[in-house]
Amino acid sequence: MAGGRCGPLLTTLLAASVVALAATEGPEQAVLPAEQSRVQPMTASNWTLVMEGEWMLKFYAPWCPSCQQTDSEWETFAKNGETLQISVGKVDVIQEPGLSGRFFVTTLPAFFHAKDGIFRRYRGPGIFEDLQNYILEKKWQSVEPLTGWKSPASLTMSGMAGLFSISGKIWHLHNYFTVTLGIPAWCSYVFFVIATLLFGLLMGLILVIISECFYVPLPRNLSEHSEQNQKSEEAHRAEQLQDAEEEKDDSNEEENKDSLVDDEEEKEDLGDEDEAEEEEEEDNLPGGMDEEKSEVSDQGPLREGSVTQEEPHSPDTEVAEDALRQRKSQNASKGP
């Protein structure tokens, strides 16, 4: 009987001792520190830390094989960050699509160097030695920085971050519909199309309401008065155009009249000159003829047997006669 009673007591004591040993060994094992990563995860809430000091950032995706190959090298580079006096971070583009849009990441893995808010793209291999030489030899100084609208801190890239974050949320929602709930993909697409149309209509309604709130309609009397003023201004402009056209027509008529008067005056002046020249020629012709007659009478009768020969007219008289004939013919052609 005594041996039967001692058996359960021994078992309970052994169980208690095992539990006590487990309780004492548990904290000791928990105290042993596990090796922690020196790479700091960057999110949309703490990414502004890279604006101060010197940083190296890595953009990756968990499903990317190339990103997985560089993980060990990146961890080694982060461990030597204190020696290099540089901070090392990483960004998961699946969890942080806004940051991938802010840096406009199109390929994976992507590396960036930041120095006091000035960002540069590192296009070398993600090997520890190359990364270390890039910092120690300051090779980043020969790389053109991202300035202007390409800078992650610019307003343009902030808008791009918003678009990428919205697209990431839509993608997560699509995965929730198709994977978690088991809805067909085409049903998810129809849902997003309808949601987009409804959202556009809602935004249009909001804009109309805002415009109605800030728009102050004019009183009816003022609107009628403004319409009358517009009509009067239009009529005044039309009258001005008509006056300008009439003035142009009058000026053209006056110019035509003046040209006609000038032509008539020129014709009259030419006629007066012709008449004066004819009178002068007529006055000169009788004197010449008398002189010729007097010369003939002074010579006396010719001897008998001699042949009487008429003296030829002088060339001056013939020219004068021809000119007189031409003047007369011209006057006759002009008529009264």
mmCIF file of C-alpha atoms in Angstrom:
data_model
loop_
_atom_site.group_PDB
_atom_site.id
_atom_site.type_symbol
_atom_site.label_atom_id
_atom_site.label_comp_id
_atom_site.label_asym_id
_atom_site.label_seq_id
_atom_site.Cartn_x
_atom_site.Cartn_y
_atom_site.Cartn_z
ATOM 1 C CA MET A 1 0.000 0.000 0.000
ATOM 2 C CA ALA A 2 2.783 2.407 0.823
ATOM 3 C CA GLY A 3 4.568 1.633 -2.390
ATOM 4 C CA GLY A 4 1.330 2.251 -4.313
ATOM 5 C CA ARG A 5 0.875 5.647 -2.685
ATOM 6 C CA CYS A 6 4.487 6.767 -3.315
ATOM 7 C CA GLY A 7 4.223 6.124 -7.066
ATOM 8 C CA PRO A 8 1.749 8.954 -7.831
ATOM 9 C CA LEU A 9 3.651 11.311 -5.567
ATOM 10 C CA LEU A 10 6.894 10.675 -7.428
ATOM 11 C CA THR A 11 5.236 11.251 -10.791
ATOM 12 C CA THR A 12 3.747 14.560 -9.649
ATOM 13 C CA LEU A 13 7.089 15.696 -8.291
ATOM 14 C CA LEU A 14 8.845 14.804 -11.533
ATOM 15 C CA ALA A 15 6.225 16.698 -13.540
ATOM 16 C CA ALA A 16 6.581 19.762 -11.319
ATOM 17 C CA SER A 17 10.358 19.706 -11.674
ATOM 18 C CA VAL A 18 10.097 19.466 -15.483
ATOM 19 C CA VAL A 19 7.714 22.421 -15.591
ATOM 20 C CA ALA A 20 10.044 24.441 -13.353
ATOM 21 C CA LEU A 21 13.023 23.678 -15.566
ATOM 22 C CA ALA A 22 11.083 24.648 -18.678
ATOM 23 C CA ALA A 23 10.021 27.896 -17.039
ATOM 24 C CA THR A 24 13.600 28.735 -16.091
ATOM 25 C CA GLU A 25 15.065 27.815 -19.481
ATOM 26 C CA GLY A 26 12.400 29.651 -21.524
ATOM 27 C CA PRO A 27 13.451 33.215 -20.606
ATOM 28 C CA GLU A 28 17.098 32.360 -21.137
ATOM 29 C CA GLN A 29 16.368 31.245 -24.683
ATOM 30 C CA ALA A 30 14.197 34.305 -25.289
ATOM 31 C CA VAL A 31 16.973 36.609 -24.112
ATOM 32 C CA LEU A 32 19.323 35.363 -26.817
ATOM 33 C CA PRO A 33 19.171 38.141 -29.418
ATOM 34 C CA ALA A 34 18.422 37.141 -32.984
ATOM 35 C CA GLU A 35 20.415 38.794 -35.742
ATOM 36 C CA GLN A 36 18.464 41.879 -36.793
ATOM 37 C CA SER A 37 18.496 43.440 -40.232
ATOM 38 C CA ARG A 38 20.184 46.816 -40.575
ATOM 39 C CA VAL A 39 18.045 47.674 -43.611
ATOM 40 C CA GLN A 40 15.322 50.133 -42.702
ATOM 41 C CA PRO A 41 11.939 49.580 -44.399
ATOM 42 C CA MET A 42 10.641 52.803 -45.969
ATOM 43 C CA THR A 43 6.941 53.643 -46.222
ATOM 44 C CA ALA A 44 4.832 56.581 -47.323
ATOM 45 C CA SER A 45 4.895 57.891 -43.739
ATOM 46 C CA ASN A 46 8.655 57.895 -43.118
ATOM 47 C CA TRP A 47 10.184 58.319 -46.575
ATOM 48 C CA THR A 48 11.011 61.970 -45.789
ATOM 49 C CA LEU A 49 13.893 60.701 -43.642
ATOM 50 C CA VAL A 50 15.940 60.346 -46.829
ATOM 51 C CA MET A 51 15.813 64.129 -47.305
ATOM 52 C CA GLU A 52 18.534 64.487 -44.653
ATOM 53 C CA GLY A 53 21.948 62.840 -44.671
ATOM 54 C CA GLU A 54 23.193 60.217 -47.125
ATOM 55 C CA TRP A 55 21.040 57.235 -48.074
ATOM 56 C CA MET A 56 20.914 54.269 -50.429
ATOM 57 C CA LEU A 57 17.468 52.919 -51.309
ATOM 58 C CA LYS A 58 16.462 49.662 -52.950
ATOM 59 C CA PHE A 59 13.062 49.127 -54.604
ATOM 60 C CA TYR A 60 12.088 45.464 -54.812
ATOM 61 C CA ALA A 61 9.179 43.041 -55.031
ATOM 62 C CA PRO A 62 8.958 39.739 -53.142
ATOM 63 C CA TRP A 63 8.242 37.786 -56.347
ATOM 64 C CA CYS A 64 11.195 39.316 -58.278
ATOM 65 C CA PRO A 65 14.080 36.768 -58.749
ATOM 66 C CA SER A 66 16.662 39.475 -59.427
ATOM 67 C CA CYS A 67 15.672 41.244 -56.238
ATOM 68 C CA GLN A 68 16.085 38.037 -54.264
ATOM 69 C CA GLN A 69 19.595 37.531 -55.649
ATOM 70 C CA THR A 70 20.722 40.911 -54.308
ATOM 71 C CA ASP A 71 19.162 40.557 -50.843
ATOM 72 C CA SER A 72 22.289 39.119 -49.192
ATOM 73 C CA GLU A 73 24.556 41.721 -50.800
ATOM 74 C CA TRP A 74 22.228 44.478 -49.664
ATOM 75 C CA GLU A 75 22.209 43.173 -46.102
ATOM 76 C CA THR A 76 26.015 43.089 -46.070
ATOM 77 C CA PHE A 77 26.113 46.639 -47.406
ATOM 78 C CA ALA A 78 23.721 47.744 -44.644
ATOM 79 C CA LYS A 79 25.903 46.155 -41.944
ATOM 80 C CA ASN A 80 28.824 48.302 -43.089
ATOM 81 C CA GLY A 81 26.631 51.396 -43.177
ATOM 82 C CA GLU A 82 28.080 52.768 -39.962
ATOM 83 C CA THR A 83 31.602 52.471 -41.326
ATOM 84 C CA LEU A 84 30.573 54.139 -44.591
ATOM 85 C CA GLN A 85 28.494 56.721 -42.670
ATOM 86 C CA ILE A 86 25.426 55.994 -44.772
ATOM 87 C CA SER A 87 21.897 54.783 -44.080
ATOM 88 C CA VAL A 88 20.398 51.918 -46.072
ATOM 89 C CA GLY A 89 16.698 51.407 -46.784
ATOM 90 C CA LYS A 90 14.374 49.302 -48.900
ATOM 91 C CA VAL A 91 10.903 49.782 -50.383
ATOM 92 C CA ASP A 92 8.432 47.008 -51.184
ATOM 93 C CA VAL A 93 6.614 48.227 -54.305
ATOM 94 C CA ILE A 94 3.709 45.864 -53.632
ATOM 95 C CA GLN A 95 3.039 47.342 -50.220
ATOM 96 C CA GLU A 96 4.075 50.900 -51.121
ATOM 97 C CA PRO A 97 2.935 51.653 -54.701
ATOM 98 C CA GLY A 98 2.869 55.376 -53.888
ATOM 99 C CA LEU A 99 6.630 55.461 -53.292
ATOM 100 C CA SER A 100 7.294 53.577 -56.520
ATOM 101 C CA GLY A 101 5.273 56.238 -58.321
ATOM 102 C CA ARG A 102 7.063 59.056 -56.503
ATOM 103 C CA PHE A 103 10.438 57.718 -57.684
ATOM 104 C CA PHE A 104 8.896 56.572 -61.000
ATOM 105 C CA VAL A 105 10.253 53.045 -60.713
ATOM 106 C CA THR A 106 9.752 51.070 -63.936
ATOM 107 C CA THR A 107 12.306 48.253 -63.490
ATOM 108 C CA LEU A 108 13.205 46.022 -60.553
ATOM 109 C CA PRO A 109 15.417 46.083 -58.631
ATOM 110 C CA ALA A 110 15.977 49.840 -58.674
ATOM 111 C CA PHE A 111 18.607 51.648 -56.586
ATOM 112 C CA PHE A 112 18.736 55.332 -55.639
ATOM 113 C CA HIS A 113 21.340 57.462 -53.878
ATOM 114 C CA ALA A 114 20.232 60.456 -51.810
ATOM 115 C CA LYS A 115 22.473 63.179 -50.428
ATOM 116 C CA ASP A 116 20.804 66.037 -48.514
ATOM 117 C CA GLY A 117 17.626 65.816 -50.566
ATOM 118 C CA ILE A 118 19.359 65.423 -53.951
ATOM 119 C CA PHE A 119 18.526 62.099 -55.594
ATOM 120 C CA ARG A 120 20.517 60.138 -58.176
ATOM 121 C CA ARG A 121 19.813 56.839 -59.890
ATOM 122 C CA TYR A 122 22.386 54.106 -59.267
ATOM 123 C CA ARG A 123 22.585 51.877 -62.349
ATOM 124 C CA GLY A 124 25.436 49.576 -61.279
ATOM 125 C CA PRO A 125 25.128 46.005 -60.024
ATOM 126 C CA GLY A 126 23.786 45.395 -56.551
ATOM 127 C CA ILE A 127 27.043 43.834 -55.341
ATOM 128 C CA PHE A 128 28.564 44.869 -52.034
ATOM 129 C CA GLU A 129 31.977 45.806 -53.483
ATOM 130 C CA ASP A 130 30.491 48.001 -56.202
ATOM 131 C CA LEU A 131 28.156 49.683 -53.745
ATOM 132 C CA GLN A 132 31.006 50.282 -51.302
ATOM 133 C CA ASN A 133 33.242 51.806 -53.999
ATOM 134 C CA TYR A 134 30.343 53.949 -55.189
ATOM 135 C CA ILE A 135 30.221 55.586 -51.738
ATOM 136 C CA LEU A 136 33.916 55.640 -50.819
ATOM 137 C CA GLU A 137 35.137 56.980 -54.178
ATOM 138 C CA LYS A 138 32.128 59.323 -54.448
ATOM 139 C CA LYS A 139 31.247 58.123 -57.904
ATOM 140 C CA TRP A 140 27.776 59.552 -57.397
ATOM 141 C CA GLN A 141 29.193 63.032 -58.062
ATOM 142 C CA SER A 142 29.576 62.152 -61.767
ATOM 143 C CA VAL A 143 25.910 61.132 -62.050
ATOM 144 C CA GLU A 144 23.340 63.706 -63.095
ATOM 145 C CA PRO A 145 20.842 64.315 -60.259
ATOM 146 C CA LEU A 146 17.072 64.140 -60.555
ATOM 147 C CA THR A 147 16.000 67.775 -60.716
ATOM 148 C CA GLY A 148 12.885 69.649 -61.701
ATOM 149 C CA TRP A 149 9.697 67.654 -62.108
ATOM 150 C CA LYS A 150 11.633 64.356 -61.857
ATOM 151 C CA SER A 151 12.643 64.997 -58.257
ATOM 152 C CA PRO A 152 10.658 62.815 -55.787
ATOM 153 C CA ALA A 153 9.961 65.875 -53.658
ATOM 154 C CA SER A 154 8.386 67.857 -56.549
ATOM 155 C CA LEU A 155 4.668 68.514 -56.897
ATOM 156 C CA THR A 156 4.493 66.457 -60.100
ATOM 157 C CA MET A 157 5.904 63.363 -58.451
ATOM 158 C CA SER A 158 3.551 63.855 -55.508
ATOM 159 C CA GLY A 159 0.633 63.647 -57.926
ATOM 160 C CA MET A 160 2.209 60.594 -59.522
ATOM 161 C CA ALA A 161 2.451 58.989 -56.083
ATOM 162 C CA GLY A 162 -1.263 59.568 -55.565
ATOM 163 C CA LEU A 163 -2.111 57.908 -58.880
ATOM 164 C CA PHE A 164 0.081 54.901 -58.125
ATOM 165 C CA SER A 165 -1.427 54.524 -54.665
ATOM 166 C CA ILE A 166 -4.954 54.561 -56.111
ATOM 167 C CA SER A 167 -3.979 51.971 -58.709
ATOM 168 C CA GLY A 168 -2.457 49.807 -55.957
ATOM 169 C CA LYS A 169 -5.676 49.941 -53.947
ATOM 170 C CA ILE A 170 -7.704 48.988 -56.993
ATOM 171 C CA TRP A 171 -5.376 46.064 -57.652
ATOM 172 C CA HIS A 172 -5.711 44.839 -54.050
ATOM 173 C CA LEU A 173 -9.489 45.141 -54.297
ATOM 174 C CA HIS A 174 -9.487 43.163 -57.543
ATOM 175 C CA ASN A 175 -7.425 40.412 -55.893
ATOM 176 C CA TYR A 176 -9.857 40.380 -52.984
ATOM 177 C CA PHE A 177 -12.803 39.901 -55.343
ATOM 178 C CA THR A 178 -11.174 37.239 -57.504
ATOM 179 C CA VAL A 179 -9.032 35.310 -54.978
ATOM 180 C CA THR A 180 -10.733 35.685 -51.621
ATOM 181 C CA LEU A 181 -14.376 35.811 -52.712
ATOM 182 C CA GLY A 182 -13.951 33.713 -55.850
ATOM 183 C CA ILE A 183 -15.785 36.162 -58.139
ATOM 184 C CA PRO A 184 -14.990 35.825 -61.885
ATOM 185 C CA ALA A 185 -12.608 38.388 -63.283
ATOM 186 C CA TRP A 186 -15.110 39.818 -65.784
ATOM 187 C CA CYS A 187 -17.528 40.557 -62.932
ATOM 188 C CA SER A 188 -14.772 42.505 -61.198
ATOM 189 C CA TYR A 189 -14.114 44.508 -64.387
ATOM 190 C CA VAL A 190 -17.820 45.316 -64.766
ATOM 191 C CA PHE A 191 -17.918 46.475 -61.169
ATOM 192 C CA PHE A 192 -14.976 48.839 -61.709
ATOM 193 C CA VAL A 193 -16.519 50.242 -64.922
ATOM 194 C CA ILE A 194 -19.819 50.987 -63.191
ATOM 195 C CA ALA A 195 -18.000 52.461 -60.208
ATOM 196 C CA THR A 196 -15.973 54.720 -62.513
ATOM 197 C CA LEU A 197 -19.136 56.011 -64.241
ATOM 198 C CA LEU A 198 -20.890 56.646 -60.948
ATOM 199 C CA PHE A 199 -17.833 58.399 -59.569
ATOM 200 C CA GLY A 200 -17.653 60.651 -62.649
ATOM 201 C CA LEU A 201 -21.345 61.564 -62.346
ATOM 202 C CA LEU A 202 -20.927 62.287 -58.645
ATOM 203 C CA MET A 203 -17.942 64.546 -59.276
ATOM 204 C CA GLY A 204 -19.842 66.394 -62.004
ATOM 205 C CA LEU A 205 -22.791 66.935 -59.644
ATOM 206 C CA ILE A 206 -20.451 68.258 -56.969
ATOM 207 C CA LEU A 207 -18.869 70.695 -59.425
ATOM 208 C CA VAL A 208 -22.308 71.950 -60.505
ATOM 209 C CA ILE A 209 -23.344 72.492 -56.897
ATOM 210 C CA ILE A 210 -20.123 74.373 -56.144
ATOM 211 C CA SER A 211 -20.580 76.615 -59.199
ATOM 212 C CA GLU A 212 -24.191 77.352 -58.191
ATOM 213 C CA CYS A 213 -23.079 78.266 -54.680
ATOM 214 C CA PHE A 214 -20.409 80.721 -55.828
ATOM 215 C CA TYR A 215 -22.333 82.130 -58.818
ATOM 216 C CA VAL A 216 -24.366 85.248 -57.969
ATOM 217 C CA PRO A 217 -27.067 85.923 -60.619
ATOM 218 C CA LEU A 218 -27.620 89.533 -61.670
ATOM 219 C CA PRO A 219 -31.007 91.214 -61.107
ATOM 220 C CA ARG A 220 -33.427 91.219 -64.021
ATOM 221 C CA ASN A 221 -33.286 94.978 -64.463
ATOM 222 C CA LEU A 222 -29.490 94.920 -64.650
ATOM 223 C CA SER A 223 -29.530 92.067 -67.134
ATOM 224 C CA GLU A 224 -32.024 93.896 -69.379
ATOM 225 C CA HIS A 225 -29.979 97.071 -69.096
ATOM 226 C CA SER A 226 -26.829 95.211 -70.043
ATOM 227 C CA GLU A 227 -28.596 93.700 -73.061
ATOM 228 C CA GLN A 228 -29.785 97.155 -74.157
ATOM 229 C CA ASN A 229 -26.276 98.512 -73.787
ATOM 230 C CA GLN A 230 -24.922 95.713 -75.921
ATOM 231 C CA LYS A 231 -27.525 96.366 -78.614
ATOM 232 C CA SER A 232 -26.814 100.113 -78.589
ATOM 233 C CA GLU A 233 -23.087 99.467 -78.840
ATOM 234 C CA GLU A 234 -23.630 97.137 -81.780
ATOM 235 C CA ALA A 235 -25.850 99.741 -83.517
ATOM 236 C CA HIS A 236 -23.255 102.451 -82.878
ATOM 237 C CA ARG A 237 -20.540 100.269 -84.370
ATOM 238 C CA ALA A 238 -22.691 99.598 -87.430
ATOM 239 C CA GLU A 239 -23.274 103.346 -87.896
ATOM 240 C CA GLN A 240 -19.574 104.021 -87.612
ATOM 241 C CA LEU A 241 -18.877 101.421 -90.286
ATOM 242 C CA GLN A 242 -21.503 102.963 -92.602
ATOM 243 C CA ASP A 243 -20.067 106.447 -92.063
ATOM 244 C CA ALA A 244 -16.600 105.210 -92.827
ATOM 245 C CA GLU A 245 -17.813 103.579 -96.056
ATOM 246 C CA GLU A 246 -19.669 106.741 -97.109
ATOM 247 C CA GLU A 247 -16.592 108.863 -96.452
ATOM 248 C CA LYS A 248 -14.545 106.509 -98.605
ATOM 249 C CA ASP A 249 -17.106 106.764 -101.428
ATOM 250 C CA ASP A 250 -17.195 110.589 -101.212
ATOM 251 C CA SER A 251 -13.434 110.825 -101.270
ATOM 252 C CA ASN A 252 -13.299 108.579 -104.330
ATOM 253 C CA GLU A 253 -15.908 110.701 -106.153
ATOM 254 C CA GLU A 254 -14.048 113.915 -105.333
ATOM 255 C CA GLU A 255 -10.820 112.441 -106.603
ATOM 256 C CA ASN A 256 -12.506 111.411 -109.854
ATOM 257 C CA LYS A 257 -14.005 114.894 -110.312
ATOM 258 C CA ASP A 258 -10.689 116.553 -109.641
ATOM 259 C CA SER A 259 -8.995 114.331 -112.191
ATOM 260 C CA LEU A 260 -11.653 115.164 -114.819
ATOM 261 C CA VAL A 261 -11.317 118.908 -114.173
ATOM 262 C CA ASP A 262 -7.567 118.668 -114.444
ATOM 263 C CA ASP A 263 -7.856 116.864 -117.788
ATOM 264 C CA GLU A 264 -10.227 119.511 -119.179
ATOM 265 C CA GLU A 265 -7.952 122.322 -118.025
ATOM 266 C CA GLU A 266 -4.981 120.641 -119.684
ATOM 267 C CA LYS A 267 -6.952 120.315 -122.931
ATOM 268 C CA GLU A 268 -7.963 123.999 -122.813
ATOM 269 C CA ASP A 269 -4.371 125.039 -122.176
ATOM 270 C CA LEU A 270 -3.210 123.025 -125.158
ATOM 271 C CA GLY A 271 -5.909 124.573 -127.371
ATOM 272 C CA ASP A 272 -4.894 128.114 -126.339
ATOM 273 C CA GLU A 273 -1.269 127.371 -127.066
ATOM 274 C CA ASP A 274 -2.146 126.035 -130.529
ATOM 275 C CA GLU A 275 -4.197 129.120 -131.366
ATOM 276 C CA ALA A 276 -1.388 131.435 -130.243
ATOM 277 C CA GLU A 277 1.101 129.564 -132.407
ATOM 278 C CA GLU A 278 -1.223 129.776 -135.456
ATOM 279 C CA GLU A 279 -1.667 133.498 -135.018
ATOM 280 C CA GLU A 280 2.077 134.010 -134.832
ATOM 281 C CA GLU A 281 2.593 131.989 -138.002
ATOM 282 C CA GLU A 282 -0.116 133.927 -139.876
ATOM 283 C CA ASP A 283 1.486 137.193 -138.833
ATOM 284 C CA ASN A 284 4.855 136.043 -140.118
ATOM 285 C CA LEU A 285 3.617 134.716 -143.476
ATOM 286 C CA PRO A 286 2.239 138.000 -145.072
ATOM 287 C CA GLY A 287 5.446 139.867 -144.281
ATOM 288 C CA GLY A 288 7.519 137.214 -146.028
ATOM 289 C CA MET A 289 5.263 137.203 -149.085
ATOM 290 C CA ASP A 290 5.458 141.029 -149.433
ATOM 291 C CA GLU A 291 9.209 140.915 -149.262
ATOM 292 C CA GLU A 292 9.331 138.315 -152.029
ATOM 293 C CA LYS A 293 7.037 140.402 -154.238
ATOM 294 C CA SER A 294 9.151 143.492 -153.736
ATOM 295 C CA GLU A 295 12.261 141.594 -154.711
ATOM 296 C CA VAL A 296 10.622 140.361 -157.939
ATOM 297 C CA SER A 297 9.487 143.870 -158.905
ATOM 298 C CA ASP A 298 12.932 145.311 -158.302
ATOM 299 C CA GLN A 299 14.554 142.867 -160.717
ATOM 300 C CA GLY A 300 12.557 144.258 -163.671
ATOM 301 C CA PRO A 301 11.671 142.465 -166.912
ATOM 302 C CA LEU A 302 13.967 139.792 -168.170
ATOM 303 C CA ARG A 303 15.814 140.071 -171.428
ATOM 304 C CA GLU A 304 14.249 138.860 -174.591
ATOM 305 C CA GLY A 305 15.097 135.377 -175.606
ATOM 306 C CA SER A 306 15.913 134.492 -172.115
ATOM 307 C CA VAL A 307 13.801 131.937 -170.456
ATOM 308 C CA THR A 308 11.873 133.223 -167.489
ATOM 309 C CA GLN A 309 12.641 131.160 -164.470
ATOM 310 C CA GLU A 310 10.773 131.365 -161.241
ATOM 311 C CA GLU A 311 12.804 131.554 -158.146
ATOM 312 C CA PRO A 312 12.193 128.680 -155.806
ATOM 313 C CA HIS A 313 10.577 129.338 -152.512
ATOM 314 C CA SER A 314 12.822 129.513 -149.538
ATOM 315 C CA PRO A 315 12.792 126.496 -147.169
ATOM 316 C CA ASP A 316 11.597 128.637 -144.265
ATOM 317 C CA THR A 317 8.426 129.602 -146.063
ATOM 318 C CA GLU A 318 7.692 126.004 -147.072
ATOM 319 C CA VAL A 319 8.108 124.851 -143.482
ATOM 320 C CA ALA A 320 5.810 127.609 -142.254
ATOM 321 C CA GLU A 321 3.160 126.718 -144.826
ATOM 322 C CA ASP A 322 3.291 123.039 -143.887
ATOM 323 C CA ALA A 323 2.935 123.876 -140.197
ATOM 324 C CA LEU A 324 -0.030 126.134 -140.975
ATOM 325 C CA ARG A 325 -1.733 123.383 -142.924
ATOM 326 C CA GLN A 326 -1.221 120.911 -140.124
ATOM 327 C CA ARG A 327 -2.678 123.328 -137.566
ATOM 328 C CA LYS A 328 -5.730 123.858 -139.705
ATOM 329 C CA SER A 329 -6.260 120.160 -140.216
ATOM 330 C CA GLN A 330 -5.982 119.585 -136.485
ATOM 331 C CA ASN A 331 -8.515 122.310 -135.694
ATOM 332 C CA ALA A 332 -10.866 120.897 -138.325
ATOM 333 C CA SER A 333 -10.601 117.418 -136.826
ATOM 334 C CA LYS A 334 -11.326 118.709 -133.285
ATOM 335 C CA GLY A 335 -14.443 120.454 -134.514
ATOM 336 C CA PRO A 336 -16.422 123.134 -132.750
#
